Each structure stands twice: as C-alpha cells, then as structure tokens.
Coordinates of C-alpha atoms and ligand atoms in Angstrom, one line a residue:
Chain A
X1 CA 21.9 410.9 23.4
X2 CA 18.9 410.6 21.1
X3 CA 19.5 411.6 17.6
X4 CA 17.0 411.4 14.7
X5 CA 17.8 408.2 12.7
X6 CA 16.8 409.9 9.4
X7 CA 19.9 412.0 9.8
X8 CA 22.1 411.4 6.8
X9 CA 25.3 410.0 8.2
X10 CA 27.6 411.8 5.7
X11 CA 26.2 415.0 7.0
X12 CA 26.9 414.0 10.5
X13 CA 30.4 412.7 9.9
X14 CA 30.9 415.2 7.1
X15 CA 31.1 417.9 9.7
X16 CA 34.4 416.4 10.9
X17 CA 35.7 416.7 7.4
X18 CA 37.2 420.2 7.3
X19 CA 39.6 418.8 9.8
X20 CA 40.8 416.4 7.1
X21 CA 40.4 418.8 4.3
X22 CA 38.5 416.4 2.1
X23 CA 35.7 417.8 0.0
X24 CA 32.2 416.6 0.6
X25 CA 30.2 415.0 -1.0
X26 CA 33.0 413.1 -2.6
X27 CA 33.8 411.7 0.8
X28 CA 31.4 409.1 1.4
X29 CA 30.5 407.5 4.7
X30 CA 32.9 404.8 3.9
X31 CA 36.0 407.2 4.1
X32 CA 34.7 408.8 7.3
X33 CA 34.2 405.5 8.9
X34 CA 37.9 404.6 8.5
X35 CA 39.1 407.5 10.7
X36 CA 40.6 406.7 14.0
X37 CA 39.6 408.9 16.9
X38 CA 42.3 409.5 19.5
X39 CA 42.0 411.2 22.9
X40 CA 43.6 414.6 23.6
X41 CA 46.7 413.9 25.7
X42 CA 46.0 416.9 27.9
X43 CA 42.9 415.1 29.3
X44 CA 42.8 412.7 32.2
X45 CA 39.8 410.6 33.2
X46 CA 38.5 408.4 35.9
X47 CA 36.2 405.5 35.5
X48 CA 33.5 405.4 38.2
X49 CA 31.7 402.4 39.7
X50 CA 28.4 403.5 38.3
X51 CA 29.8 402.9 34.8
X52 CA 30.2 406.6 34.2
X53 CA 33.5 408.3 33.5
X54 CA 34.7 411.7 34.7
X55 CA 36.8 413.6 32.2
X56 CA 39.2 416.2 33.7
X57 CA 39.5 418.9 31.2
X58 CA 42.2 421.6 31.6
X59 CA 40.2 424.9 31.5
X60 CA 42.5 426.5 29.0
X61 CA 42.0 423.7 26.5
X62 CA 39.7 425.7 24.3
X63 CA 40.3 429.3 25.4
X64 CA 42.6 431.8 23.7
X65 CA 45.7 433.5 25.2
X66 CA 43.9 436.4 26.8
X67 CA 41.4 434.2 28.4
X68 CA 44.1 432.0 29.7
X69 CA 46.0 434.9 31.3
X70 CA 42.8 436.2 32.8
X71 CA 42.0 432.8 34.3
X72 CA 45.5 432.6 35.8
X73 CA 45.2 436.1 37.2
X74 CA 41.8 435.5 38.7
X75 CA 42.9 432.1 40.0
X76 CA 40.1 430.2 38.3
X77 CA 40.5 426.4 38.9
X78 CA 42.5 425.2 36.1
X79 CA 40.5 422.0 35.6
X80 CA 36.8 421.2 35.1
X81 CA 35.1 417.9 35.0
X82 CA 32.8 416.5 32.3
X83 CA 30.7 413.4 33.0
X84 CA 30.2 410.8 30.4
X85 CA 27.4 408.3 30.7
X86 CA 27.9 404.6 30.5
X87 CA 27.8 404.3 26.7
X88 CA 29.8 407.5 26.4
X89 CA 32.4 406.1 28.7
X90 CA 32.6 402.9 26.6
X91 CA 33.1 404.9 23.4
X92 CA 35.7 407.1 25.2
X93 CA 37.8 404.1 26.1
X94 CA 37.8 403.0 22.5
X95 CA 39.1 406.4 21.3
X96 CA 42.7 405.2 21.4
X97 CA 43.8 406.1 17.9
X98 CA 43.8 402.4 17.0
X99 CA 40.1 401.7 16.6
X100 CA 38.3 403.1 13.5
X101 CA 35.0 404.8 13.7
X102 CA 33.5 401.8 12.0
X103 CA 35.0 399.4 14.6
X104 CA 33.7 401.6 17.5
X105 CA 30.3 401.6 15.9
X106 CA 30.4 397.8 15.6
X107 CA 31.7 397.3 19.1
X108 CA 29.1 399.6 20.7
X109 CA 26.3 398.0 18.7
X110 CA 27.4 394.6 19.9
X111 CA 27.9 395.6 23.6
X112 CA 24.6 397.3 23.9
X113 CA 22.7 395.3 21.3
X114 CA 21.9 398.4 19.3
X115 CA 20.6 398.4 15.8
X116 CA 23.5 399.2 13.4
X117 CA 22.1 402.5 12.4
X118 CA 21.2 403.6 15.9
X119 CA 24.8 402.8 16.9
X120 CA 26.2 404.6 13.8
X121 CA 24.2 407.7 14.4
X122 CA 24.8 408.0 18.1
X123 CA 28.4 407.1 18.0
X124 CA 29.3 409.5 15.2
X125 CA 27.3 412.3 16.8
X126 CA 29.0 411.7 20.1
X127 CA 32.5 411.6 18.5
X128 CA 31.6 414.9 16.7
X129 CA 30.7 416.4 20.1
X130 CA 34.0 415.3 21.6
X131 CA 35.8 416.7 18.6
X132 CA 34.1 420.0 18.8
X133 CA 35.3 420.3 22.4
X134 CA 38.8 419.4 21.4
X135 CA 38.6 416.2 23.5
X136 CA 39.6 414.0 20.6
X137 CA 41.3 414.3 17.2
X138 CA 41.0 412.1 14.2
X139 CA 43.9 410.1 12.7
X140 CA 43.6 409.3 9.1
X141 CA 45.7 406.2 9.2
X142 CA 47.3 404.2 11.9
X143 CA 48.2 405.8 15.2
X144 CA 51.9 405.6 14.7
X145 CA 52.1 407.4 11.4
X146 CA 49.4 409.9 12.1
X147 CA 49.9 413.5 13.0
X148 CA 47.5 414.8 15.5
X149 CA 45.3 417.6 14.2
Chain B
X1 CA 19.8 387.8 18.7
X2 CA 20.8 384.6 17.1
X3 CA 17.8 382.6 18.0
X4 CA 14.8 382.8 15.8
X5 CA 12.8 379.8 16.7
X6 CA 9.7 381.6 17.8
X7 CA 9.6 383.6 14.7
X8 CA 9.7 380.8 12.2
X9 CA 6.6 379.4 10.5
X10 CA 5.9 376.1 12.2
X11 CA 4.7 374.1 9.3
X12 CA 7.4 374.7 6.7
X13 CA 10.2 372.2 6.2
X14 CA 13.3 372.9 8.2
X15 CA 15.5 373.9 5.2
X16 CA 13.0 376.3 3.7
X17 CA 12.1 377.9 7.0
X18 CA 12.0 381.6 6.6
X19 CA 13.8 383.3 9.4
X20 CA 13.3 386.8 10.6
X21 CA 16.6 386.7 12.4
X22 CA 18.2 390.1 12.2
X23 CA 21.6 388.4 12.0
X24 CA 20.6 387.0 8.6
X25 CA 18.3 389.7 7.2
X26 CA 16.6 393.0 7.7
X27 CA 12.8 393.2 7.5
X28 CA 11.4 396.5 6.5
X29 CA 7.7 397.4 6.5
X30 CA 6.2 400.9 6.0
X31 CA 2.7 402.0 4.9
X32 CA 1.8 398.5 3.6
X33 CA 5.0 398.2 1.6
X34 CA 7.4 395.6 2.9
X35 CA 10.6 393.8 1.8
X36 CA 13.5 391.8 3.1
X37 CA 17.1 392.9 2.7
X38 CA 20.5 391.7 3.9
X39 CA 21.5 392.4 7.6
X40 CA 22.3 395.9 8.7
X41 CA 20.4 397.6 5.9
X42 CA 18.3 400.4 7.4
X43 CA 15.6 402.8 6.6
X44 CA 17.2 406.2 5.8
X45 CA 14.2 408.1 4.5
X46 CA 10.5 407.8 4.4
X47 CA 7.3 409.8 3.9
X48 CA 4.4 409.9 6.3
X49 CA 1.6 409.7 3.7
X50 CA 0.0 406.5 2.7
X51 CA -1.6 407.3 -0.6
X52 CA 1.7 408.3 -2.2
X53 CA 5.0 408.0 -0.6
X54 CA 8.6 406.8 -0.6
X55 CA 11.0 404.8 1.3
X56 CA 14.8 404.7 1.1
X57 CA 16.8 401.9 2.6
X58 CA 20.6 402.2 2.8
X59 CA 23.2 399.5 2.9
X60 CA 25.6 399.6 5.8
X61 CA 28.3 402.3 5.6
X62 CA 30.9 400.1 3.9
X63 CA 28.7 400.2 0.8
X64 CA 27.1 402.9 -1.3
X65 CA 24.1 400.8 -2.4
X66 CA 20.6 402.1 -1.7
X67 CA 17.1 400.9 -2.3
X68 CA 14.4 403.4 -3.3
X69 CA 10.8 402.6 -3.3
X70 CA 8.1 405.0 -4.4
X71 CA 4.3 404.4 -4.7
X72 CA 1.2 406.2 -5.6
X73 CA -2.4 405.2 -5.2
X74 CA -3.6 405.0 -8.8
X75 CA -7.2 405.6 -7.6
X76 CA -6.4 408.9 -6.0
X77 CA -7.4 411.8 -8.1
X78 CA -4.5 414.1 -9.1
X79 CA -6.4 417.1 -7.9
X80 CA -8.2 416.9 -4.6
X81 CA -11.0 419.4 -5.0
X82 CA -13.8 419.4 -2.5
X83 CA -15.9 418.1 -5.4
X84 CA -13.7 415.0 -5.7
X85 CA -13.9 414.3 -2.0
X86 CA -17.6 414.8 -1.9
X87 CA -18.3 412.8 -5.0
X88 CA -16.4 409.8 -3.5
X89 CA -18.4 410.1 -0.3
X90 CA -21.7 410.2 -2.1
X91 CA -20.8 407.2 -4.2
X92 CA -19.9 405.3 -1.1
X93 CA -23.1 406.3 0.6
X94 CA -25.3 405.3 -2.4
X95 CA -23.1 402.2 -2.8
X96 CA -22.4 403.2 -6.4
X97 CA -19.2 401.8 -7.9
X98 CA -16.2 404.0 -8.4
X99 CA -16.0 405.1 -12.0
X100 CA -13.9 402.7 -14.1
X101 CA -10.4 403.9 -14.6
X102 CA -8.5 403.6 -17.8
X103 CA -5.7 401.0 -17.5
X104 CA -2.6 402.5 -16.0
X105 CA 0.0 403.1 -18.6
X106 CA 3.1 401.6 -17.0
X107 CA 5.4 402.5 -19.8
X108 CA 4.5 406.1 -19.6
X109 CA 5.0 406.1 -15.8
X110 CA 8.4 404.5 -16.3
X111 CA 9.4 407.0 -18.9
X112 CA 8.5 409.8 -16.6
X113 CA 10.6 408.2 -13.8
X114 CA 13.6 407.7 -16.1
X115 CA 13.3 411.3 -17.2
X116 CA 13.9 412.3 -13.6
X117 CA 16.9 410.1 -13.4
X118 CA 18.2 411.5 -16.8
X119 CA 17.9 415.0 -15.3
X120 CA 20.0 414.0 -12.2
X121 CA 22.6 412.3 -14.5
X122 CA 22.8 415.5 -16.6
X123 CA 23.6 417.5 -13.5
X124 CA 26.7 415.3 -13.0
X125 CA 27.4 415.5 -16.7
X126 CA 26.7 411.9 -17.5
X127 CA 24.4 410.6 -20.2
X128 CA 21.7 408.3 -19.2
X129 CA 21.6 404.9 -20.9
X130 CA 18.3 403.2 -20.0
X131 CA 16.8 399.8 -20.9
X132 CA 13.5 398.3 -20.2
X133 CA 12.0 394.8 -20.8
X134 CA 8.6 394.2 -22.2
X135 CA 5.6 394.5 -19.9
X136 CA 4.5 391.3 -18.3
X137 CA 1.9 389.9 -16.0
X138 CA 3.1 388.6 -12.7
X139 CA 1.8 386.3 -10.1
X140 CA -0.6 383.4 -10.3
X141 CA -3.7 385.6 -10.0
X142 CA -2.3 387.9 -12.8
X143 CA -3.1 390.9 -10.7
X144 CA 0.2 392.6 -11.2
X145 CA 1.6 394.0 -14.4
X146 CA 5.2 395.0 -14.4
X147 CA 8.2 396.2 -16.4
X148 CA 11.8 395.6 -15.4
X149 CA 14.3 398.3 -16.2
X150 CA 18.0 399.2 -15.7
X151 CA 20.0 402.3 -16.3
X152 CA 23.5 403.7 -16.1
X153 CA 24.5 407.3 -15.9
X154 CA 25.4 409.0 -12.7
X155 CA 25.7 405.6 -11.1
X156 CA 23.8 402.5 -12.0
X157 CA 20.3 401.3 -11.2
X158 CA 18.2 398.2 -11.6
X159 CA 14.5 398.2 -10.8
X160 CA 10.9 397.4 -11.6
X161 CA 7.7 399.3 -11.9
X162 CA 4.4 397.7 -11.4
X163 CA 0.7 398.2 -11.0
X164 CA -1.1 396.0 -8.5
X165 CA -4.8 395.5 -9.1
X166 CA -5.5 394.5 -5.6
X167 CA -4.4 397.7 -3.8
X168 CA -4.4 399.8 -7.0
X169 CA -0.9 401.1 -6.2
X170 CA 1.7 402.0 -8.9
X171 CA 5.0 401.2 -7.3
X172 CA 8.5 401.8 -8.6
X173 CA 11.5 400.3 -6.8
X174 CA 15.1 400.3 -7.7
X175 CA 18.5 399.4 -6.3
X176 CA 21.1 402.1 -7.0
X177 CA 24.8 402.0 -6.7
X178 CA 28.1 403.1 -8.3
X179 CA 29.2 401.8 -11.7
X180 CA 31.5 399.2 -10.1
X181 CA 28.6 397.8 -8.0
X182 CA 27.0 396.1 -10.9
X183 CA 27.0 392.6 -9.5
X184 CA 26.0 393.7 -6.0
X185 CA 23.1 395.7 -7.5
X186 CA 21.9 392.7 -9.3
X187 CA 22.1 390.5 -6.2
X188 CA 20.3 392.9 -4.0
X189 CA 17.6 393.5 -6.7
X190 CA 16.9 389.9 -6.9
X191 CA 16.5 389.7 -3.2
X192 CA 14.4 392.8 -3.1
X193 CA 12.0 391.7 -5.8
X194 CA 11.6 388.2 -4.3
X195 CA 10.2 389.8 -1.1
X196 CA 8.8 393.2 -2.1
X197 CA 5.0 393.5 -1.5
X198 CA 2.8 396.5 -1.7
X199 CA -0.2 395.3 0.3
X200 CA -1.0 392.9 3.1
X201 CA -2.9 389.7 2.7
X202 CA -4.0 389.2 6.3
X203 CA -5.3 392.6 7.1
X204 CA -2.3 393.6 9.2
X205 CA 0.2 396.1 7.9
X206 CA 3.8 395.2 8.8
X207 CA 5.6 398.2 10.4
X208 CA 9.2 397.2 10.6
X209 CA 12.3 399.3 10.9
X210 CA 15.5 399.5 13.1
X211 CA 14.7 396.0 14.5
X212 CA 11.2 397.0 15.5
X213 CA 8.5 394.8 14.0
X214 CA 4.8 395.1 14.6
X215 CA 1.6 394.2 12.8
X216 CA -1.2 396.9 12.9
X217 CA -4.7 396.4 11.5
X218 CA -4.6 398.0 8.1
X219 CA -7.5 400.4 8.9
X220 CA -5.2 402.3 11.2
X221 CA -3.1 405.1 9.8
X222 CA 0.3 406.3 11.0
X223 CA -0.4 409.5 12.9
X224 CA 3.0 410.3 14.3
X225 CA 6.4 408.9 14.7
X226 CA 9.7 409.5 16.6
X227 CA 12.6 407.5 15.3
X228 CA 15.6 408.4 17.5
X229 CA 18.6 406.3 18.4
X230 CA 17.6 404.6 21.6
X231 CA 13.9 405.5 21.3
X232 CA 11.3 404.5 18.6
X233 CA 7.7 405.6 18.8
X234 CA 4.9 404.9 16.3
X235 CA 1.3 406.1 16.9
X236 CA -1.6 405.0 14.8
X237 CA -5.1 406.2 14.5
X238 CA -8.4 404.7 13.3
X239 CA -11.1 407.2 13.9
X240 CA -10.6 408.0 17.5
X241 CA -9.1 404.6 18.3
X242 CA -5.4 404.6 18.8
X243 CA -2.4 402.3 19.0
X244 CA 0.9 403.5 20.3
X245 CA 4.1 401.4 20.2
X246 CA 7.2 402.5 22.0
X247 CA 10.6 400.9 22.1
X248 CA 13.5 402.0 24.3
X249 CA 17.1 400.8 23.8
X250 CA 19.8 400.4 26.5
X251 CA 17.4 398.6 28.8
X252 CA 20.2 397.4 31.0
X253 CA 21.0 401.0 31.9
X254 CA 17.4 402.1 32.4
X255 CA 16.6 399.1 34.6
X256 CA 19.4 400.1 37.0
X257 CA 17.2 403.0 38.1
X258 CA 13.6 401.9 37.4
X259 CA 11.5 398.8 37.3
X260 CA 9.8 398.1 34.0
X261 CA 6.4 399.1 35.5
X262 CA 7.8 402.4 36.9
X263 CA 9.3 403.2 33.5
X264 CA 5.9 402.6 31.9
X265 CA 4.1 404.7 34.5
X266 CA 6.4 407.6 33.6
X267 CA 5.7 407.3 29.9
X268 CA 2.1 406.0 29.5
X269 CA -0.4 408.4 28.1
X270 CA -3.1 407.5 30.6
X271 CA -3.2 407.4 34.4
X272 CA -2.4 403.8 35.2
X273 CA -3.7 404.0 38.8
X274 CA -7.3 403.6 37.8
X275 CA -6.6 400.5 35.7
X276 CA -6.4 396.8 36.5
X277 CA -2.8 395.6 36.7
X278 CA -1.7 392.0 36.1
X279 CA 1.4 390.1 35.2
X280 CA 1.3 387.7 32.2
X281 CA 3.7 385.8 30.1
X282 CA 4.0 386.5 26.4
X283 CA 4.2 383.7 23.8
X284 CA 8.0 384.4 23.5
X285 CA 8.5 383.8 27.2
X286 CA 8.8 387.5 28.4
X287 CA 6.9 388.7 31.4
X288 CA 4.6 391.5 30.6
X289 CA 3.0 393.9 33.0
X290 CA -0.5 394.6 31.7
X291 CA -2.9 397.4 32.5
X292 CA -6.5 397.4 31.3
X293 CA -9.8 399.0 32.1
X294 CA -12.5 401.4 31.1
X295 CA -11.5 404.8 29.9
X296 CA -12.8 407.8 31.9
X297 CA -15.0 410.3 30.3
X298 CA -12.1 412.7 30.2
X299 CA -9.8 410.2 28.5
X300 CA -12.5 409.6 25.9
X301 CA -12.8 413.3 25.3
X302 CA -9.0 413.5 24.9
X303 CA -9.1 410.7 22.4
X304 CA -11.8 412.5 20.4
X305 CA -9.7 415.7 20.4
X306 CA -6.6 413.8 19.4
X307 CA -8.6 412.4 16.4
X308 CA -9.4 415.9 15.4
X309 CA -12.9 415.6 16.8
X310 CA -13.8 412.5 14.9
X311 CA -16.6 410.8 16.6
X312 CA -16.0 407.6 14.7
X313 CA -14.9 404.7 16.8
X314 CA -14.8 406.5 20.1
X315 CA -12.7 404.3 22.4
X316 CA -14.1 403.1 25.7
X317 CA -11.3 400.8 26.9
X318 CA -7.6 401.0 27.4
X319 CA -5.2 398.1 27.0
X320 CA -1.5 398.6 27.7
X321 CA 1.5 396.6 28.6
X322 CA 5.2 396.8 29.0
X323 CA 8.0 394.2 28.9
X324 CA 11.7 393.9 28.9
X325 CA 13.4 391.9 26.2
X326 CA 16.9 391.0 27.5
X327 CA 17.8 389.3 24.2
X328 CA 17.6 392.7 22.4
X329 CA 18.3 394.9 25.5
X330 CA 15.1 396.8 24.9
X331 CA 12.0 397.8 26.7
X332 CA 8.8 397.6 24.7
X333 CA 5.4 399.1 25.4
X334 CA 2.1 398.9 23.5
X335 CA -0.9 401.1 24.4
X336 CA -4.3 400.7 22.8
X337 CA -7.4 402.8 23.1
X338 CA -10.2 400.7 21.6
X339 CA -13.9 400.4 21.1
X340 CA -15.7 397.9 23.3
X341 CA -16.2 395.5 20.4
X342 CA -12.6 395.5 19.2
X343 CA -11.8 392.9 21.9
X344 CA -9.3 390.9 20.0
X345 CA -7.1 393.9 19.0
X346 CA -4.7 393.5 21.9
X347 CA -3.9 389.9 21.1
X348 CA -3.7 390.6 17.4
X349 CA -1.2 393.4 17.8
X350 CA 0.9 391.7 20.6
X351 CA 1.2 388.4 18.7
X352 CA 2.6 390.4 15.8
X353 CA 5.1 392.4 17.8
X354 CA 8.5 390.8 17.4
X355 CA 11.1 391.9 19.9
X356 CA 14.0 389.4 19.3
Ligands
LIG1 ZN1 -1.1 395.6 -4.0
LIG2 ZN1 12.2 389.6 23.1

C-alpha cells in the first residue's frame, strides 16, 4: 500500500484513538505506538506458498442483526476471504497482542529494509484498515490484562 | 546497510572518516539546504519552492523532537510585479549589476520569527521567554552573519538565524521539543548546526530524504515529486531538459514477477525499444541496464510541452538506466533528457546517487 509520507503519523494513528478514548492531540505518536494489535478470534487464516495469506472472515462480522438474519434466510455463504499481500501477511502474523505497534514497525522495516518512516506510515495505515474492518483490536497493555475492545 | 565503504571520502584519516551510513545518521537535502541528523529522523514536511521554503524533520516516534528550517531568498523582491521581473531581465541582458541591497537586519528578522512563536505560545496560554546572543560573523570567509537564540514557552526551542552572502539566503533553523527535552534539544542543535548548509559548493544540490540520496546540477529545479511509502519520485527541470529519479521499495517482491528491465520498461517515460540497450557495472558494484539514444522529434516536442513551451535547452538525447540494490532491497531508475552538449550529466548524476 502506498501512502503519502508527509502524512502526519498522529493523524493516522489518531484515528484509532476513539477506540481508546484518549483525546488527541494530547496523545502523541509515542502513546499510539505502544498499543498492541491483536487479531479477532473469529477469523481464521491460511498462509499460502506465494507468501500471501488468505483471511477467512465470517460474513456476519460487521453486519447488524437484521442483515445477519437475512443472510441466514437467503443462505449466503457465511464466510468470505480476504487476501493479504506478503508484507500484509507478515504484519498480520505479528498482530498477536504481544507485539506493540512500534515493534511491528521496527520488525517490518528490518525484514523488508524499509526506511523507518515508510514502515511507520504503511504499517499504521494497514493496521488502521484492519481495525476498521474489525479484523483486529488494540490492547492498551499486555495481552493478559487487556480487555478486547 | 551496515557497509559504508564506498561512500566514504578516500583521503581522510580513518577515524575522522565521515560516513553516510544510515545506521549512524540521516542525511537530508532539499532545495540546496542540507544537514545531518541521527538515524531514523525523517522529513515530515517541506515546500516545493526554492526561493522561500521550509523543511520539517521529525525524530523517530519515541521522541517529540523536531527540526524546523525556513529560508527566504533575500534578493527576491517582496512583491513580484511584472515590472520587477522585467527590470531584472533587462539588467541581466544589459549586464548591469543588481541594485545594491541594504544589509539584511538579522535581529529584526529574528524578532519577527520569535513573535510568531510567542503567538503560538499564547494560544496554549504560555508566556514566551526568549533569549538571543549577539550577532557574529561565522566561517573563515566571513560570508555568514548569524544570531543564536533559544526560547521556552509552549515547549522549548534552540536555533540560529543567519544570512549567507554567497547564496543570499536568510535561513532560520531550530530544534523544538518539550520542556523536559532540554538536553536532547541542545545535543541535536549542536549536531544540526555542525552540518547545516544552505548552498552547494560543487554545483550539485543534494536531494536526500527517506534513504534516497542524489546530486542534481544546481541549475535544475524540482518540478514534481511523489513521496509514498514504497515509491519515491523526484523530477527536475532545467529549461526543457529533465531528470527523473525513481526508487521502488520491496524489490524482492517485485522481482518475483518482473526482471529489472521489464519493470523499467513499464515505468519509463519514453519508448525504450528505439534506444540502444547495454549492461554496465556501477562504481558500487551493481549491474545497471542502460538505455540511450537520440530522442525522436515527437519526444522533443513532448519535452518542450512539459517545460511549458520553453525552447531553452531543448533535449536531443535520452539517457536512462535501472538497477537493483539488494543491500537496500530497492529498485532505482534515473532518466535524463539532455541537450547534446550536456554529455557528462549522466555520469555526474549517477556518481552522486547513493543507494546503500
Ligand atoms: Zn549560502
Ligand atoms: Zn546499492
């Protein structure tokens, strides 16, 4: 995913913040980088030989009650797949509730020899995208103590 | 990434050797302004204009420090009426000297700048406390007058304003952070001001950001840019002559599907089929696939149109090349539309393009 590098990070990460109920702009990048993304337990995934990963997303993950009923009644397949590219798959594996955003940025930058800011911008935007789709949530502290939101 | 041998000046003693290794430092270059900062600092804001512009460079996300640099061309008139533009052209044509300017009042410039900061501090209900040192003359040639300053209010800042007689720029640069960052601010400021320059000595502007480093003849102006994660693109123009530098990240993934030459053919701005192709080795050991040859009449017309119908320096030849840098996992390409007589330009630019 190509994202403008001029993008202010706190804006990008800041969009996660309502989830944490912390007021911007007091929350600096520093705080956002300590969050720990964790995968939604309703999702399963399959790593492919090409390096890509297929996420199997229950159809009713995002939809409301009416939609869910309607889907059951119309016998819509109850799963859809989403393909993550190689870097996406790498980041996905790291969303285990243990790694912080900062650590994921560093690991991705190292693995793909990306410039720090390039990694920061694309990883945070990617995480934001996953979060908007309910594929991941953010833990504020360690995985054990945290409550999934 | 940890090797920097090719980039080091050959004739300096080993201990003093300046290294461009990104593991040790970040080199930033924009519109003739350049500086060296600690690793992982990155450009977070810039302006496209050369005459007056700004640059913001941020510390990595575990710090709130930032470096701000602003410059203006002291020779540029405040108001650009057609009269001013015309008068300048006529003076050039008649080889008359530019009218002598009154000496730049640095203190007044600094006061204006600090007023802006005071305004910002007021917004966050903090009072600004600013200090400045007496004006002094810097450098052996005495061609730079400067004033050091520091302030605290909504945050803390330490900086310097100067006027350079060589390029006639007034530049103000500062390191800004939170109150608790006092020591870090001082350390960064010292590093910044050891390396900060506002003009080039060798006729090549350094353009350096996000690990990309290239030297472009200083007559060329930045015409367009794309700075995206995974793709950097800088295009420069001198009359109708043109230099385009592209850099793609994640080369290991791209090269699973394409060869380097195929990738270039998909992205080059000319038809490569009519050009002479050859393989060469760069000074840093990478293999480069090169394309060169005469530009067709159509391509020349396109170049003139791109230069907004400037007939100055209409290019007649194309030089292009693409290479893979495994050390940085990047693909680089350089494309040049040049006049017949600008023969050396390819070597000059390529030798200043640092990929790892
Ligand atoms: Zn200068
Ligand atoms: Zn290289």
